[in-house]
C-alpha cells in the first residue's frame, strides 16, 4: 500500500530530522552543480535555483516537522509574554494552583475511599465481598452489614458453588508486641488459608499457612506479617522466618512475610495474619456456651470470594438468600430474620450497599464544593486573560494583518494559558499532597492507612484538569480577540469614547458571584448545624467528669473478687480527697457499651418488645450525681441491699413500660416472671448513647454488686471534680490507683475527650466548608477587583474628560461602584436560585437547619455585596484621583 | 512563467507525469519539464523540492539514494501505483477543466 510508504516516509523525517536536513542540502547542492555544468554558467545556475533558504523551509513545512516548529515558536512566544507581565502571571498561577490544588486534595481522599483497588492483589475486579441486608426489628431501619456468623459463612460458601473460592476472616485488635503494654499494638486478622491464594499473593519470605493449619478446632500458633510490619517492628530481620514473636501472652511462630505493598483489602492496614483456628476463645467464649464455629450469635466473620468464569452472580444471590433465610429459621426460631437479602459487591468497601458513612458523605460533598471553587478560579483566570488580551489588541491586529490564520492565532493564545496552567499544576500537586494528607488525617483520624495518599490517579487527574482549564481559559479570550477589527485596533483606539464593557467579562463576574454565594450559604449552614449539635442536651453534664481505670500487663489481671473489693475501697478513699466532688463506679464508661437483660413487668415480658429494647447498665448509686444526669422523680437506689433490689429507669423506659402512670414504685422482675420484684426508685433524664443526633433509647440502671450484676466488676471510677480542680483530682486518682494496684498502669480519661470524636464530623464539616467558602470569597474578590481595575484603566481617557468637566469624587465613585455592584447583584440573584436548586444535596449533612434557610442566604448575599463594594472602591478611587491632564494626554 | 503562476497542484501533476516515464533524480525532473514544455515553463528550480516532499508524504512517489551516471550520489524518485492512479485522475480533471474553459471561450 502506497499510503503506508507515505506514512513511513513522514515518520522517518520526524524521527531523523538531522538526516532529512542533510539529505536535502546535499540534493539541492548537487542539483545546482549539475545545472552549472550543463549551462556552463555557475551564476545562472545559482539564480535559477532561487532562494535556497525559502525552498528548504517550504520543503520542511511540507513534512510533519512543521508541527514541531510551530509548537516551539508558539511556546516561545507564550513564555516571553508570560515573562513580560509577572504580576498578572503570578495572580493567574496562584488562582489556578488553589483551584486545582483543592480539587486534587479532595480527589485524593475520594480516590482512596472509592476508586483505588487494594494494592498488591491479582485481578481485584474478580473479587466480591458478601453483604447481607438485615431486616431486624428494632429502632434501627433495615441496614446492610458484612459480618456474619460462622454457620452463615458455611451456607454462603455452599451457595457460591465452589466453597474453596470463598475466604473467611475475622479480626481481633490490640495485640501488643513483646507482651508488654509498651510494645506496638496491632490487630490480628484470623483468616482461612485460601485468603492468600484467592488474592493471588506470593510470600516475600517463608510461606503462608495451609488449609490443614487453619481449620477451626486446630490451634496453630503461627502468623504471617506484612512487609511494613516486618520492616518497622521486627527490624527487617532477614532470618525472621521460623523465629517466634510474643503477642500479648502468647508466642507465635513467624511463618512468612507478605509481599511488599500488600496491606490487606481495607482502608485500614492489616499487619498480622493468623490461621482461623488460632482465634482466641473461639472454642468456649463463655462457660457453657457453644463454640464460635457452631453458634449463630457471633456475627464477626467477613467473607469474600473470587468469581469464576461464566458465573452468574444473580444466581448466587438468589440461592444464598434462600439458604440464609432457612438457616436463620433453624437457628433463631420465631425471631429469625426471614427477609434477609444477600448481595455480592465490589472489593472496595465503600462501594458496597451499606449507606454511606458520614466521612464518605463529607468527602463527596467536599469534592463538589472543590469543583465549584475551580470553576470560580477558571472564570477568574479567563477574566484576567481577557483583560490582558485587551492590552494586546494592537499586537494581535498587526499579526492578523500580516496574514496569520485565525486558527493559528487561537492556538497561540491558548498555548499561553496552557503553559500557565501546567506551571500552576506543579504548585497544585504540592498543595494536593499536603492538603490531601491533612484532609485524610482529619476526616478519618486514627486510621492506619493501607495506602499512601498520593497515587498516580491523583497526578493524572491533576494534569488533565490543569490542561482542560488552560485550554478553556485560553480559548475564550482567544476566540474573542481574533475577530478582525483591524482598522479600529491598529489605530490607538483607547481614545475612542466607546465603552469597553465586555458582556463576557461581566457575565464571568456574575457567575463568580453566583457560585460564591452558594459556597457562602453552605458555610453558614454548616456553622449553624455545628452550633445546633453542640447545643443538644446529651443528658450528661460533661464538664469536669474524669474516668479512672487501670490497665494490667497482658495476663496479669488479678482475680475478679479482689478487684471488686479494691475498687470499692479506692472509691471510698477518693471521696475525701481534695478536688473531688462526687465519686461513682460503673461497669463501663457511659456511651461505650451496654447489656441486655430479659425482664418482665406487669403482665408483659421483654420478649414482646419489638420496636425498642431497653438497655441496662450496672452503676453505683452516685452515678447520676457524678455524670450530671437529673433525677426527674424519686431518688437513686441504695447500694448492696441483700433483700429487695432497686433500679432506676430513664424517661424513655418509663414512657415505654408504664405509659399511663408513675413508674416510681413499679416492679420489674428479671430473668424469670416470678423473680423477686426489683423496685423502680427513680426516673432519670435520657442520656445519649451513640450518635448525639439520635433520640436516646430507653435505658435502665442497676446497682453494682447485686445478684443480677455480680458478673460486672465495676472497676471504672467516674469522678466529678470541683471547679478548676481537675489537675488536683487527677493527681489524687493516680496516686490512689497506684497504691491499690501497684503492678498496673493508671489511666485517666475525661468525658469531654470521649465526646470529641462524636462532634468531630460536625466540627470538621463546618471548618472545611467555611474554609472553602472563604477561599472562594478571596478568589472572587481578586476577580472583581482586577476586572474593574482593568476596565477603569481602559477608560482613563473617559474619566479624565469627566473630571476635567467638573465631576466630583463622589460622582466617579458612584459610577464605578454602581456599575460593579450591579453586576455582582445579578450574580447574587442567580446564586440564590442555584442554592435553592442544589441545597438538597447537603441536607443529609445538616442538623436542625433547613437547606433553604433564609437567614443564611441573607448573610451570604450581604457578605458578598460588601466585599464587592470594597473591591470596586479602590480602582474607583484611583480613577477619580487621577490627574485629568495626564489621562487626556496619555496613551 | 514565474513560480507564482504555476499552482502547487499543477506542479505535482507535472512531476508525476515526468516520473511515469521512469525513475529520475531531481535535476533531471526539472530539465524534463522545461524541455518538454519547450522552455515555456522555467521553474525556479528549488520549488521542486517542496513538491517532491509533498508527493512522498502522500505515498505517490518513493525515493532512494543511488549512483548517477557520473558516479555521484543522487536521490532517485520513482512513481508508485497509487501515484499512477492519481496521475490518471488529475489528467482527466485537467482535461475536463480545459474543455470547459474552451467551450466558454468558443474554442471547442
PDB file of C-alpha atoms in Angstrom, chain A residues 139-140 536-538 612 615 650-652 655 686-699 847:
ATOM      1  CA  UNK A 139     -35.245   1.158  66.282  1.00  0.00           C
ATOM      2  CA  UNK A 140     -32.673   0.931  63.502  1.00  0.00           C
ATOM      3  CA  UNK A 536     -28.034  19.324  72.090  1.00  0.00           C
ATOM      4  CA  UNK A 537     -28.731  18.211  75.630  1.00  0.00           C
ATOM      5  CA  UNK A 538     -26.924  14.904  75.843  1.00  0.00           C
ATOM      6  CA  UNK A 612     -37.385  -0.597  71.333  1.00  0.00           C
ATOM      7  CA  UNK A 615     -30.529  -1.315  77.571  1.00  0.00           C
ATOM      8  CA  UNK A 650     -34.804   6.748  82.302  1.00  0.00           C
ATOM      9  CA  UNK A 651     -37.670   8.761  80.920  1.00  0.00           C
ATOM     10  CA  UNK A 652     -37.897   6.788  77.723  1.00  0.00           C
ATOM     11  CA  UNK A 655     -42.859   6.020  78.938  1.00  0.00           C
ATOM     12  CA  UNK A 686     -32.473  10.477  78.838  1.00  0.00           C
ATOM     13  CA  UNK A 687     -28.800  10.258  78.054  1.00  0.00           C
ATOM     14  CA  UNK A 688     -27.249   9.895  74.642  1.00  0.00           C
ATOM     15  CA  UNK A 689     -25.715   6.548  73.943  1.00  0.00           C
ATOM     16  CA  UNK A 690     -24.196   6.606  70.493  1.00  0.00           C
ATOM     17  CA  UNK A 691     -24.905   9.233  67.902  1.00  0.00           C
ATOM     18  CA  UNK A 692     -25.560  12.588  69.512  1.00  0.00           C
ATOM     19  CA  UNK A 693     -28.228  13.439  66.989  1.00  0.00           C
ATOM     20  CA  UNK A 694     -30.208  10.278  67.573  1.00  0.00           C
ATOM     21  CA  UNK A 695     -33.067  10.079  70.003  1.00  0.00           C
ATOM     22  CA  UNK A 696     -31.735   8.413  73.174  1.00  0.00           C
ATOM     23  CA  UNK A 697     -33.109   4.901  73.584  1.00  0.00           C
ATOM     24  CA  UNK A 698     -34.786   3.540  76.731  1.00  0.00           C
ATOM     25  CA  UNK A 699     -32.229   2.666  79.403  1.00  0.00           C
ATOM     26  CA  UNK A 847     -28.671  19.250  61.660  1.00  0.00           C
TER      27      UNK A 847
END
